[in-house]
Structures are given as structure tokens and as C-alpha cells.
Coordinates of C-alpha atoms and ligand atoms in Angstrom, one line a residue:
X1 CA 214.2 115.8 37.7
X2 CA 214.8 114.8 34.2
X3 CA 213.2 116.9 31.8
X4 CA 211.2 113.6 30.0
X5 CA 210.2 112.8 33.3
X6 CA 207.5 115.7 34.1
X7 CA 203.9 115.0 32.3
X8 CA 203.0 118.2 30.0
X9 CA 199.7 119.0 29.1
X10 CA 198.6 121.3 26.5
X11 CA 195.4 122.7 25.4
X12 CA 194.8 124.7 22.6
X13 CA 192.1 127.6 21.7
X14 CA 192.4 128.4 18.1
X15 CA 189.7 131.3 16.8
X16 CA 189.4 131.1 12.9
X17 CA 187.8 133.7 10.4
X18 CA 185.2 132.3 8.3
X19 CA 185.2 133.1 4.3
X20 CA 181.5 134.9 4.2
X21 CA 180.7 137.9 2.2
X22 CA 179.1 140.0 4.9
X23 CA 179.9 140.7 8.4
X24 CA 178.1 137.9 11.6
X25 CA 175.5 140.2 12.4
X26 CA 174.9 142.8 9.9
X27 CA 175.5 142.8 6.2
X28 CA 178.7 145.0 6.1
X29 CA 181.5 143.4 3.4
X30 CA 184.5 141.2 4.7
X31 CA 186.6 142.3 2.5
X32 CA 190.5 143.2 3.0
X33 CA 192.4 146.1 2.3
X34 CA 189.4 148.3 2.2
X35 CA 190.1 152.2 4.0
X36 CA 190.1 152.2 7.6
X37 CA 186.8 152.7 8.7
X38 CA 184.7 152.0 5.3
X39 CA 183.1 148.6 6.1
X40 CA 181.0 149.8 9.1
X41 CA 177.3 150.2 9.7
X42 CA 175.6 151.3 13.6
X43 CA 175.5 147.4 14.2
X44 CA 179.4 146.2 14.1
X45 CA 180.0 150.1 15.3
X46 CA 178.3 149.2 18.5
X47 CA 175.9 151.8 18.9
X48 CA 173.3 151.7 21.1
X49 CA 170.0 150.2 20.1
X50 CA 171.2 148.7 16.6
X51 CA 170.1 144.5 16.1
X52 CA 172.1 142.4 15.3
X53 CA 170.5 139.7 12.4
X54 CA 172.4 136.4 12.0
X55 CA 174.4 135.6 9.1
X56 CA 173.3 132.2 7.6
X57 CA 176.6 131.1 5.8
X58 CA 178.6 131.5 9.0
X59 CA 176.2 129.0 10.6
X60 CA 176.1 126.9 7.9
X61 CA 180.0 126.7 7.4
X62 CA 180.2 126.4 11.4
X63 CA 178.3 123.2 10.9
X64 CA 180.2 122.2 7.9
X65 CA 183.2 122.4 9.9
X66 CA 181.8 120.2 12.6
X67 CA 180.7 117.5 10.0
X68 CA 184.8 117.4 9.0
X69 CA 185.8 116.7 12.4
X70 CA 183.1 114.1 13.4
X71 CA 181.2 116.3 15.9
X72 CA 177.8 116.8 17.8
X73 CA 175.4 118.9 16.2
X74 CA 172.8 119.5 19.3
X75 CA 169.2 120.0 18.3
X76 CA 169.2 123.5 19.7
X77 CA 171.8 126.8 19.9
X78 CA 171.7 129.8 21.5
X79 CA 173.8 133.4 21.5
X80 CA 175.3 134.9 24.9
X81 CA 176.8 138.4 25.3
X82 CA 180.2 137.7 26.7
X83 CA 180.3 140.9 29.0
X84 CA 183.9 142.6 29.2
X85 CA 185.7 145.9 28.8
X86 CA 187.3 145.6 25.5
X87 CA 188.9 149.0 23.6
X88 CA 188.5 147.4 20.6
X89 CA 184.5 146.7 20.7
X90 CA 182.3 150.0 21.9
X91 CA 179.2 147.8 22.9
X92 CA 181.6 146.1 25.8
X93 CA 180.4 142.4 24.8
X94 CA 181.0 140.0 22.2
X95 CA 177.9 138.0 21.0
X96 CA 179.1 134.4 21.4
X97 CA 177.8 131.4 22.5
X98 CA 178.1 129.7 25.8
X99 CA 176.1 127.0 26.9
X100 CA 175.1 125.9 23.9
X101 CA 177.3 125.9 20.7
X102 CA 176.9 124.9 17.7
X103 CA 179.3 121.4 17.9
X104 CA 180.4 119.6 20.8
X105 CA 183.1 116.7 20.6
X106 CA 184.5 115.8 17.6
X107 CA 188.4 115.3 17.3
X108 CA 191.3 116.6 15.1
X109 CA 193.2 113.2 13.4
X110 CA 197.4 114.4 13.8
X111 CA 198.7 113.6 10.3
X112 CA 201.8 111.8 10.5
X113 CA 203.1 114.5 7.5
X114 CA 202.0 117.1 9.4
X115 CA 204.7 117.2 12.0
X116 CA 207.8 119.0 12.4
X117 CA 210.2 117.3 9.4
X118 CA 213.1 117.2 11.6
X119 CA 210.7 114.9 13.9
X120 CA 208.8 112.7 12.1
X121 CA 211.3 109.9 12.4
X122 CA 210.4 110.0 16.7
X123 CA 206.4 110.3 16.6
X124 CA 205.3 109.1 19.8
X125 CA 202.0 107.9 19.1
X126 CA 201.2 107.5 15.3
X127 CA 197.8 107.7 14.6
X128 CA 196.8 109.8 17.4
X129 CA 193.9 111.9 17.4
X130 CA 192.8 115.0 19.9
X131 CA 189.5 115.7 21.2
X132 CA 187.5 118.5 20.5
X133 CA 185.2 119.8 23.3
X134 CA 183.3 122.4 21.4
X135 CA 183.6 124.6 18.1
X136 CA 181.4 127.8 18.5
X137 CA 180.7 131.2 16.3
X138 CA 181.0 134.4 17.6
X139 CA 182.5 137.8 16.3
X140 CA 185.7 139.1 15.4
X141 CA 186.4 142.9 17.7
X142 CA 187.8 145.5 15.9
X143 CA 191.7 145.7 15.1
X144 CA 193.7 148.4 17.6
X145 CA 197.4 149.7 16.4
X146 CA 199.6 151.0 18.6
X147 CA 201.4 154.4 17.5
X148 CA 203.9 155.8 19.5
X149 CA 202.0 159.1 20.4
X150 CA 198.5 157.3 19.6
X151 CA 196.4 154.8 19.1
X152 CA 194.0 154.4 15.9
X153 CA 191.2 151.5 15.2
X154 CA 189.7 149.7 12.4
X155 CA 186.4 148.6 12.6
X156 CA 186.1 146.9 9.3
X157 CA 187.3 143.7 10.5
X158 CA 184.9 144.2 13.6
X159 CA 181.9 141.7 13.6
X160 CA 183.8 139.5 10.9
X161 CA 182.3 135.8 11.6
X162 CA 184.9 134.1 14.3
X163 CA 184.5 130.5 15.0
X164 CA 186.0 129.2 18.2
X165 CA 187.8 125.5 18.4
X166 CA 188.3 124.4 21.9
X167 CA 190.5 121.3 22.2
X168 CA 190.8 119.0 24.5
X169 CA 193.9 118.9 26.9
X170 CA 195.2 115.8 25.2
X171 CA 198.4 117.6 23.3
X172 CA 201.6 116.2 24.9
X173 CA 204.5 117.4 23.4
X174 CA 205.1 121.1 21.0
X175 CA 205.1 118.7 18.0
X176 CA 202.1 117.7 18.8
X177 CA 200.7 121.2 18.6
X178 CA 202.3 121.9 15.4
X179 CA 200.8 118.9 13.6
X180 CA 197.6 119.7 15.1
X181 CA 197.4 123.3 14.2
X182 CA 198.6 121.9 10.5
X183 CA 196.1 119.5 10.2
X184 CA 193.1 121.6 11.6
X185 CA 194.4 124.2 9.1
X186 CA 194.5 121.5 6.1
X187 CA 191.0 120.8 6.9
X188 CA 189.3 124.1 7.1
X189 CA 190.9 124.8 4.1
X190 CA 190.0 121.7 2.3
X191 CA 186.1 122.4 3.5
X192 CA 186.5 126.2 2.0
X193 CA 185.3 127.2 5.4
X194 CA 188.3 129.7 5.8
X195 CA 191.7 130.5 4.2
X196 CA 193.2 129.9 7.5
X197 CA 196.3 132.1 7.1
X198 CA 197.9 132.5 10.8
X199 CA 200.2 135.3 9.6
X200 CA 197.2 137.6 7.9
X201 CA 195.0 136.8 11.6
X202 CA 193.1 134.6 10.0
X203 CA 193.7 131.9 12.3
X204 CA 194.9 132.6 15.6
X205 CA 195.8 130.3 18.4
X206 CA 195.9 130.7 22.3
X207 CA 197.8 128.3 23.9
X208 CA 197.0 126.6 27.5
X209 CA 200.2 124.7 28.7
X210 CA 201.1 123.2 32.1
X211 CA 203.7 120.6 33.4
X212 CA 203.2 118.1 36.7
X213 CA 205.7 115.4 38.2
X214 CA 204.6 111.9 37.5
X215 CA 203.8 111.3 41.5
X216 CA 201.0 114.0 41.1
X217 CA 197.8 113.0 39.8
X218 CA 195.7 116.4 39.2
X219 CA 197.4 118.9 36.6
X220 CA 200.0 121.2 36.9
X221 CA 199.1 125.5 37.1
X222 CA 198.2 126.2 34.2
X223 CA 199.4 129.2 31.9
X224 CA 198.5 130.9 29.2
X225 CA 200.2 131.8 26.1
X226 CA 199.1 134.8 23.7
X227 CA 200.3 136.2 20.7
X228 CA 201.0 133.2 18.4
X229 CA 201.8 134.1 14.8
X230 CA 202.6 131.3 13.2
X231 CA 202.6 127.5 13.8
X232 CA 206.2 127.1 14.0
X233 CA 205.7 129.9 16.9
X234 CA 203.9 128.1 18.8
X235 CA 206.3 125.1 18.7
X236 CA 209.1 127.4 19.5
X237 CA 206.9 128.8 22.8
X238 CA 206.0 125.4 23.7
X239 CA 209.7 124.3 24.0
X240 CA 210.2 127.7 25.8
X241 CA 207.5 127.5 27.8
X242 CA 207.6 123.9 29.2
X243 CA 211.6 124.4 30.2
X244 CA 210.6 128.0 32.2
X245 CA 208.2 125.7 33.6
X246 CA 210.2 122.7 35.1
X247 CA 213.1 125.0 35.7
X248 CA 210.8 126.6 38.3
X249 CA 210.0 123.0 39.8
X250 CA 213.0 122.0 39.9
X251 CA 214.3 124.9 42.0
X252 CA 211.0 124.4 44.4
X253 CA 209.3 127.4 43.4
X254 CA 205.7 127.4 43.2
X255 CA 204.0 128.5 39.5
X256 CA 200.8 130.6 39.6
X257 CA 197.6 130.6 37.0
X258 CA 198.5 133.5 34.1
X259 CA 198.7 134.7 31.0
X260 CA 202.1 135.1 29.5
X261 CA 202.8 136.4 26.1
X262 CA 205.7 135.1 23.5
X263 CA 208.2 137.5 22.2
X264 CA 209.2 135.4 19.0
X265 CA 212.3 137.9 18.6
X266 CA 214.0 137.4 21.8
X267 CA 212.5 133.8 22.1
X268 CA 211.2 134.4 25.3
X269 CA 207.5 133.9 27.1
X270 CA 206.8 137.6 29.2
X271 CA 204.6 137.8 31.7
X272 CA 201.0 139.6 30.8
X273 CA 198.7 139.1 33.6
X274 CA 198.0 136.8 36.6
X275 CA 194.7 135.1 37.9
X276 CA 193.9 138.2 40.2
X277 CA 192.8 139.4 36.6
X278 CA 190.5 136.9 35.6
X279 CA 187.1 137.9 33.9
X280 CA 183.5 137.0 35.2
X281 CA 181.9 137.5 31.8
X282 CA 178.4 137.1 33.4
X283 CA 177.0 135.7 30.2
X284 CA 173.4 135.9 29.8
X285 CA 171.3 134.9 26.2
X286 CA 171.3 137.9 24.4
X287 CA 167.3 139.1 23.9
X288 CA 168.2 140.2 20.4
X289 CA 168.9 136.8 19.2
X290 CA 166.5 133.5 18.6
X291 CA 168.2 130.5 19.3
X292 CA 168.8 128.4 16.3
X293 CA 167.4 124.9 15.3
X294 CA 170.1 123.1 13.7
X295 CA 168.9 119.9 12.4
X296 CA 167.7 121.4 9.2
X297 CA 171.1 123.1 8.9
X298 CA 173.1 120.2 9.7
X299 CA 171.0 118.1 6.3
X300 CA 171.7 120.6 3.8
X301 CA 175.3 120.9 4.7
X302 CA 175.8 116.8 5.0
X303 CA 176.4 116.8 0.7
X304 CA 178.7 119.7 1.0
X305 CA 181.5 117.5 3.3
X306 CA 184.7 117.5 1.1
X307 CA 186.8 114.0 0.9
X308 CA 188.9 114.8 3.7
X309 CA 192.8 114.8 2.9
X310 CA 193.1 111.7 4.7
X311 CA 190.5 109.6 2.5
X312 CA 192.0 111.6 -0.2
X313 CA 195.4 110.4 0.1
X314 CA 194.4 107.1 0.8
X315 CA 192.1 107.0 -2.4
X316 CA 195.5 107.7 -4.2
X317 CA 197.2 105.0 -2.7
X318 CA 195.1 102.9 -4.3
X319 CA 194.3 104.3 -7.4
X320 CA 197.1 105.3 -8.3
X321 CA 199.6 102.8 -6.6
X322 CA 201.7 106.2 -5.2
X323 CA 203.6 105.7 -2.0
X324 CA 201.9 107.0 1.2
X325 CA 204.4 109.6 1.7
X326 CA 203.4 110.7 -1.9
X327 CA 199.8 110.4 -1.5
X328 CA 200.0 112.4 1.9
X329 CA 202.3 115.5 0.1
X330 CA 199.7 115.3 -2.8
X331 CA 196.3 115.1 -0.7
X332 CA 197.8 117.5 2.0
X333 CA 196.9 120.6 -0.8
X334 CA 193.7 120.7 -2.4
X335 CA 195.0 122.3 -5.5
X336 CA 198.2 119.9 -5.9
X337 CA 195.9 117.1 -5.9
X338 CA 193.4 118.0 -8.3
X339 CA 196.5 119.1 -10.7
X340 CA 198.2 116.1 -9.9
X341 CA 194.6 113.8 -10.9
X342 CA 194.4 116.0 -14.2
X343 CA 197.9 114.9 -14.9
X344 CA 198.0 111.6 -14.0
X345 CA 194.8 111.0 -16.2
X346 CA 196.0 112.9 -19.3
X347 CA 199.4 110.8 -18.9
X348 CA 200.2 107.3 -20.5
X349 CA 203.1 107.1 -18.2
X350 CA 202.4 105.2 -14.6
X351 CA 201.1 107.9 -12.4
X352 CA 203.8 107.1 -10.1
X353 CA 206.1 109.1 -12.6
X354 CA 203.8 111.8 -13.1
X355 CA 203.5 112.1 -9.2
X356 CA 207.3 112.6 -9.2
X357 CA 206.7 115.8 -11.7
X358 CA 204.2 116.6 -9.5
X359 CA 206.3 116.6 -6.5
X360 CA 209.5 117.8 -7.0
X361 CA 209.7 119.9 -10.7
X362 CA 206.2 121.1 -10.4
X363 CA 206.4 122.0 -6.9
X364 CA 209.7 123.8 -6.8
X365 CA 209.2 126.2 -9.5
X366 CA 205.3 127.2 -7.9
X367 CA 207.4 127.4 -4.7
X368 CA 209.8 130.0 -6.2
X369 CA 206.8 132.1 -8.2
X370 CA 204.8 132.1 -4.8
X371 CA 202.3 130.3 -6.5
X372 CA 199.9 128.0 -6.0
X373 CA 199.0 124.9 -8.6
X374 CA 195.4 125.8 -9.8
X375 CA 198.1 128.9 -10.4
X376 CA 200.7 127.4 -12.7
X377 CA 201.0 128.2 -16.2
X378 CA 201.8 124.8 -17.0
X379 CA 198.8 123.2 -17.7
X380 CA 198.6 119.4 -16.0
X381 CA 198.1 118.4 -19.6
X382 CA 201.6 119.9 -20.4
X383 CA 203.2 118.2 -17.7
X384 CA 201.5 114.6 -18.8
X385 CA 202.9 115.6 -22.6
X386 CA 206.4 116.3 -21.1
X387 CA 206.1 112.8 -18.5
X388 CA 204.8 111.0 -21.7
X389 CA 207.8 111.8 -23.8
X390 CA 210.4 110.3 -20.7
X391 CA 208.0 107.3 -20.9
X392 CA 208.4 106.6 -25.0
X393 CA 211.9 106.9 -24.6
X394 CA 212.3 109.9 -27.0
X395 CA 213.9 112.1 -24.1
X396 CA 215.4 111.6 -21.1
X397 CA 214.2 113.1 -17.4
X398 CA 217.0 115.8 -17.7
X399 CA 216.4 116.3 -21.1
X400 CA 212.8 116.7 -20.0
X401 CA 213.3 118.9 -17.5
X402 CA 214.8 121.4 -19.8
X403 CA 211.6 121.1 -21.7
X404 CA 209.7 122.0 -18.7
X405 CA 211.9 125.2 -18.1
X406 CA 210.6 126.3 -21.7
X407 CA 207.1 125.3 -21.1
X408 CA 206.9 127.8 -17.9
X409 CA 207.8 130.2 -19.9
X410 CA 205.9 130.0 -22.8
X411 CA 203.0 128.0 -21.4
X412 CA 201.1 127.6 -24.9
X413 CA 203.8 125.3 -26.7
X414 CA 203.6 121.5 -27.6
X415 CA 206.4 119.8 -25.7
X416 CA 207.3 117.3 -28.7
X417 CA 208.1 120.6 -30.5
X418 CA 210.5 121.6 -27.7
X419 CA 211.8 118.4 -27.7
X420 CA 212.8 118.9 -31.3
X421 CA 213.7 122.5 -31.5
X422 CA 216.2 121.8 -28.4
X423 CA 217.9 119.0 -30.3
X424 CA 217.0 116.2 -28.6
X425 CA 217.0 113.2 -31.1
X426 CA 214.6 111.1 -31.0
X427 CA 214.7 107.4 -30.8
X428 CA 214.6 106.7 -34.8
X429 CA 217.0 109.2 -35.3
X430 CA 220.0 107.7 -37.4
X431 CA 222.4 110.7 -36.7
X432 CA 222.6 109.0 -32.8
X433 CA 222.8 105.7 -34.6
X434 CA 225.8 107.1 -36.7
X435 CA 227.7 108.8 -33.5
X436 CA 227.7 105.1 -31.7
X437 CA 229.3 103.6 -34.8
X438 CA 232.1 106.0 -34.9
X439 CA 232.8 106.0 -31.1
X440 CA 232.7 102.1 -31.5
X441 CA 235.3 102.0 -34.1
X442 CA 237.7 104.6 -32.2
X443 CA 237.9 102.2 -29.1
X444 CA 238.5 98.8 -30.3
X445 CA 240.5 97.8 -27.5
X446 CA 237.1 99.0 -25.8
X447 CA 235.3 96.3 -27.2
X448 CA 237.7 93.1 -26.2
X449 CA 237.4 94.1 -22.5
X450 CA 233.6 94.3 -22.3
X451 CA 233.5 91.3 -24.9
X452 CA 235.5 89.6 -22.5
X453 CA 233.0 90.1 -19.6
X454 CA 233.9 93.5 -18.3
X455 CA 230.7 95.1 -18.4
X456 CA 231.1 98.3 -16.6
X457 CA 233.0 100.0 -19.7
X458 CA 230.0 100.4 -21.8
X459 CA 229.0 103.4 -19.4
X460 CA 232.3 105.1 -20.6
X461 CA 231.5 104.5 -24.0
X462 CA 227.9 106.3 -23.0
X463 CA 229.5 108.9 -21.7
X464 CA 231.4 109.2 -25.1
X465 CA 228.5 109.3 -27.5
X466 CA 226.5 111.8 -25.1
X467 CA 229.4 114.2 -24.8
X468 CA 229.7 113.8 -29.1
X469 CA 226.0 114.4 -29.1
X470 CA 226.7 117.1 -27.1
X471 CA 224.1 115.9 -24.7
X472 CA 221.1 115.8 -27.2
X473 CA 221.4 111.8 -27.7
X474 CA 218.8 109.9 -25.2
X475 CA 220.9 107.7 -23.2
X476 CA 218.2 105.3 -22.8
X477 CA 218.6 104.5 -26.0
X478 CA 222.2 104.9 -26.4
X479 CA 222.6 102.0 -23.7
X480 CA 220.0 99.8 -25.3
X481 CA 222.1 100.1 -29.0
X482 CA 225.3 99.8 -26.6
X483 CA 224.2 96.7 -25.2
X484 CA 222.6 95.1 -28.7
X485 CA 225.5 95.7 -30.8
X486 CA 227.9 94.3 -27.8
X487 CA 226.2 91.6 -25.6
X488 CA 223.7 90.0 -27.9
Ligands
LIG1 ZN1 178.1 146.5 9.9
LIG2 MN1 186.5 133.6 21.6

């Protein structure tokens, strides 16, 4: 059967660190890079007979992060121990919540930016969004590595605050995925609930995939995938994945409930484990833990909701009269929009120009430094100075760009003051004035064929004055004089 022709459903579980100073259930530091081992207390050690006390920021930014995705906050909450053998947590259960989470519904919006360049031109269904069934808090286990005579553990990052974001089966396609795992990113980060980094853990993403013929009405076996490290992974899997899966179909064989892992290397899906494996977690409320009341919660957080990238981008639609494309590159990154406002406001040219800077001269040299925008040592004001000189005609955009170059590196000077110490005449100047004259009077012959309706040739005689100038005339201005002294 054709390969368009089987139904695909996908499910995603993504797990995402929370930005909180101290540990879910005791009040051990988060931070990174620490010694193995340092950030540890009895509590996120697991010993025996050490409480656990809830952390109130990781509750609070759970329910933030439900506000941003337009879900339930029920009235009540509880904590479960998920019961399991896991190496990496002594107590052998995670605190988590089961019956009752913190959120329930709620969706992710799929950006139309946010998918795969090479197939944003095919989007199936603009405007899509994808159900959430629940977002929950629970914690993080400790970190294993694998030696090759041993094997060592970190507790530090054990207990970290974990939230859980269950989606609905409702993904179709891997590009569907990726945009959803961008977006949901996008937002967490926008809401400052997390940095969301998938290749420093910080959001992780198991992936539920299965594939049915059209004639079959329930949905296909479903399996697992594990071991995601980036989002462009988990398109890659996907496309893996779905294939092994028809292939299989195709040639009558029957699939069975598992857990495969992806080897991005080889490019492969391995098998891991199969249902005969499945855990009974026997949750049960844990008796060191009140439920919590969240209606309180839910109040105080209501002012804290960001404007959403989406509203954002919109807003500079029409603010700012940018095109959507624009507006969505802008708004997609916190920091790239608020630089791109300070610009556009300290700017006398239309912000459509400064969004341009923003865009592509801006973005490309933070892109080479590794930087960010609230990062650049360009000040926005700088950039509106440079933008502002293009605009009065005293430079032109490659002249300005050179100007930009200096400005990077040395971040404290006055563009005008470039402008001038690079050469670049400004409109009044008379030395520009003098260089048309003289090319004027070398081509005569010049002159009777554009008199004579030939228009095109003034460009040559453009190209003549900028290469006397040696490139430091402004050929707007050169073209204006051009046309005066010719046309009029
Ligand atoms: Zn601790
Ligand atoms: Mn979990």
C-alpha cells in the first residue's frame, strides 16, 4: 500500500526542567556544573525516613505554564509515589502526580514558522493546534554514566523540579512533531518557566508513534521511541520509524507494543524492550505530602502570563506594519523582539527597515558570536543611528553595513563619526558634486543617447562616479544629481 495511504498517529511525552533555585522537595541548589555529588541532602539522596517539603515556585511556574497553553487548573491536586526499580533513584519511587495533576487540557497552537523550512511550503493543516491531556510536576532521578569497567552517579540533578506535558495523539506527520516541540519550547521559554534546551536535558521528549490502514478504525500497535536529543531527532526517528512500521505491514507481519530506542548515528530505531515489560507502578498518594489547593495559586500567577509569541507577532503586524513572516522571526525570540522594539522606536526610519537590520545584519553576526540579542554589543540605539543614516540619504545600505562592522567592534562609537572617518560623503558634499561634472564632460557622446531617450546609460555613468569615488559617493544621491542635470 502506498506509503500516504496508512493513517499515522503520534503522541508525544515531553518532561521539561523547571528554572527554580532549589531542588522539588528539599531546598538543595539547581545549579549546573557543580562536583558530582555536592548538591545533595538525605531527602533527594533517598534515605529512609527524610520528608519531602514542596517547593512553591515549581508549582507556581507549573501553573504559569498551564495559563500559556489555555488549560484546566482543577480545584484540588495531589502527589503519588510512582513505585519502580530505578538505579538512578535509591527510594525506588518518583513522587509524581497521578490522578490529579496540576492542568488538564489545554493545547499547543503549531506555528506556521515553526516547521521544518524545507516544508513550510506543504503544511497540511495551517493553523492547527494539538491537544494537551495533562501537564504535571514530579522529580528529576539522578543522572547514571556508563564507563566501560563502571558505572558512576550524580545526584545533583536528582529531585530537580520535572514537569510532565502529555499530548494528545493528534500529531500526524514528523513535521508536525518538530513544530510542536518548537513551539512548546518557544513558549516555555517566553513564560521563563525553563530554558528548555533539549541538548543540555533540559527538555526531553518520548515519542509514542503508530501507523493503521485506512479500512481499520481503532489505532495501530503502538511503539515507543526513547532517547530523543534534539528536535530535528525526533523528525528524523519519526520518518524512520513510520517506514519500519508500514514496511512490516506491508509484508503481513504483525507489530507488537514496545519501546524502541533511536540511534541518531546509524539513523536507525533499536529495539529496547517489549510489553512483557510493562510497569504496574501501583501508585498510591504519598502520606508525606498534603494535596494542594490551587485556586489561590492559579490568581497570583494570572498577571505573570507573558504576551504569547503569537499575540506578539501579531501586535507587530500592526504596529509596526512588518510582514507576518517578519513579525513571526521577530516574536519567535524573546530577546530579538524586545531589541528589535528598542530599535524601531529610537529609529526615524520605517520600522519595516529597521526590522530588515534586525533580521538579517543583526542576526547573522549574533549567530556567528553564539550570541544572543539582549547579548550584542551593538546597542539597538546604534543600530536605529546606523538605519537612520540609510534613511537621510547620507549613506547607502552597503555603505552602512560597513559602519555596522566597526560598530561591533568598537560598540561605544557614534555611527555619523564612522560614516565620516570611512569617507563616505555626505549628501552636501561638493567633492561628489565635482566628480559628476567631470565624468559628465568625459562622455559627451554619453549625454546625446540618454538625451535622446535611452535611459538605461545613466547607470553606467553611476557606475563611473562610484568607481572615481572609489565607492565612498552615495549612489542615491549620485542618481538623483544624474537624473536632475539630464532629464529635467
Ligand atoms: Zn536535597
Ligand atoms: Mn514522568
Amino acid at each position: 500500500m502506498p506509503r500516504e495511504d496508512y493513517i499515522v498517529t503520534i503522541g508525544l511525552e515531553v518532561h521539561c526542567q523547571i528554572n527554580t533555585e532549589s531542588k522539588m522537595f528539599c531546598g538543595c541548589r539547581t545549579s549546573f556544573g557543580e562536583d558530582p555529588n555536592s548538591n545533595i541532602c538525605p531527602t533527594c539522596l533517598g534515605l529512609p525516613g527524610a520528608l519531602p517539603v514542596l517547593n512553591k515556585k515549581a508549582i507556581e511556574q507549573t501553573v504559569l505554564s498551564g495559563l500559556l497553553l489555555d488549560c484546566k487548573t482543577p480545584e484540588i491536586s495531589k502527589w503519588d509515589r510512582k513505585n519502580y526499580f530505578y538505579p538512578d533513584m535509591p527510594k525506588n519511587y518518583q513522587i509524581s502526580q497521578f490522578d490529579l495533576p496540576l492542568c488538564i487540557g489545554g493545547s499547543v497552537p503549531l506555528y506556521h514558522h515553526n516547521y521544518p523550512k524545507d516544508y513550510q511550503k506543504s503544511i497540511a493543516n495551517p493553523g492547527k493546534k494539538i491537544g494537551l491531556t495533562r501537564i504535571h510536576l514530579e522529580e528529576d532521578v539522578a543522572k547514571s554514566t556508563h564507563l566501560p569497567n563502571a558505572s558512576v552517579i550524580d545526584f545533583n540533578r536528582a529531585g530537580t523540579p520535572l514537569m510532565e506535558l502529555v499530548s494528545e495523539p493528534e500529531l500526524e506527520t514528523p513535521e508536525e512533531a518538530f513544530c510542536y516541540l518548537k513551539t512548546l519550547q518557544q513558549i516555555l521559554i517566553c513564560g521563563g518557566i525553563s530554558d528548555a534546551d533539549m541538548e543540555k536535558g533540559q527538555l526531553r521528549c518520548d515519542v509514542n508513534v503508530s501507523v493503521r490502514p485506512p479500512s481499520q478504525k481503532e489505532l495501530g500497535v503502538k511503539i515507543e521511541l526513547k532517547n530523543m536529543n534534539s528536535i530535528s531527532a525526533v523528525r528524523r526517528a519519526l520518518h524512520h520509524e513510520i517506514q519500519r512500521q508500514c514496511d512490516e505491514l506491508d509484508a503481513n507481519n504483525e507489530l507488537t507494543q514496545a519501546t524502541w530506542r533511536w540511534n541518531d548515528g546509524l539513523g536507525v530505531t533499536e529495539f529496547m524492550r517489549g510489553k512483557e515489560d510493562a510497569h504496574d507502578y501501583r501508585y498510591f498518594p504519598d502520606p508525606d505530602l498534603l494535596p494542594v489547593r490551587s485556586g489561590k495559586i492559579v490568581d497570583r500567577m494570572r498577571p505573570h502570563v507573558p504576551e504569547l509569541p503569537h499575540d506578539k507577532a501579531a501586535r507587530f503586524e500592526t504596529d509596526y506594519q512588518v510582514t507576518l513572516y517578519d513579525a513571526n522571526v521577530l516574536a519567535s525570540d524573546q530577546s530579538l523582539a524586545n531589541y528589535f522594539e528598542a530599535a524601531a522606536k529610537s529609529s526615524s526610519a520605517k520600522p519595516k527597515k529597521t526590522a530588515n537590520w534586525v533580521i538579517n545584519t543583526l542576526n547573522q553576526h549574533l549567530n556567528e558570536a553564539n550570541l544572543s540579542a539582549s547579548e550584542s554589543p551593538v546597542a539597538p540605539e546604534k543600530l536605529a543611528g546606523t538605519v537612520d543614516l540609510v534613511e537621510a540619504g547620507t549613506v547607502s545600505n552597503n555603505q552602512a553595513k560597513e559602519i555596522f562592522e566597526v560598530l561591533w567592534k568598537s560598540p561605544a562609537r557614534d555611527p555619523a563619526e564612522i560614516a565620516k572617518e570611512l569617507g563616505f560623503e555626505p549628501a552636501d558634499s561638493g567633492a561628489i558634486e565635482a566628480i559628476i561634472d567631470e565624468i559628465l564632460a568625459a562622455n559627451p557622446e554619453k549625454i546625446v543617447e540618454i538625451k535622446g531617450g535611452n535611459e538605461k546609460l545613466i547607470n553606467f555613468l553611476i557606475g563611473q562616479v562610484m568607481k572615481v569615488s572609489q565607492g565612498k559617493a552615495n549612489p542615491k544621491q549620485v542618481t538623483d544629481s544624474l537624473r536632475a542635470k539630464l532629464l529635467s
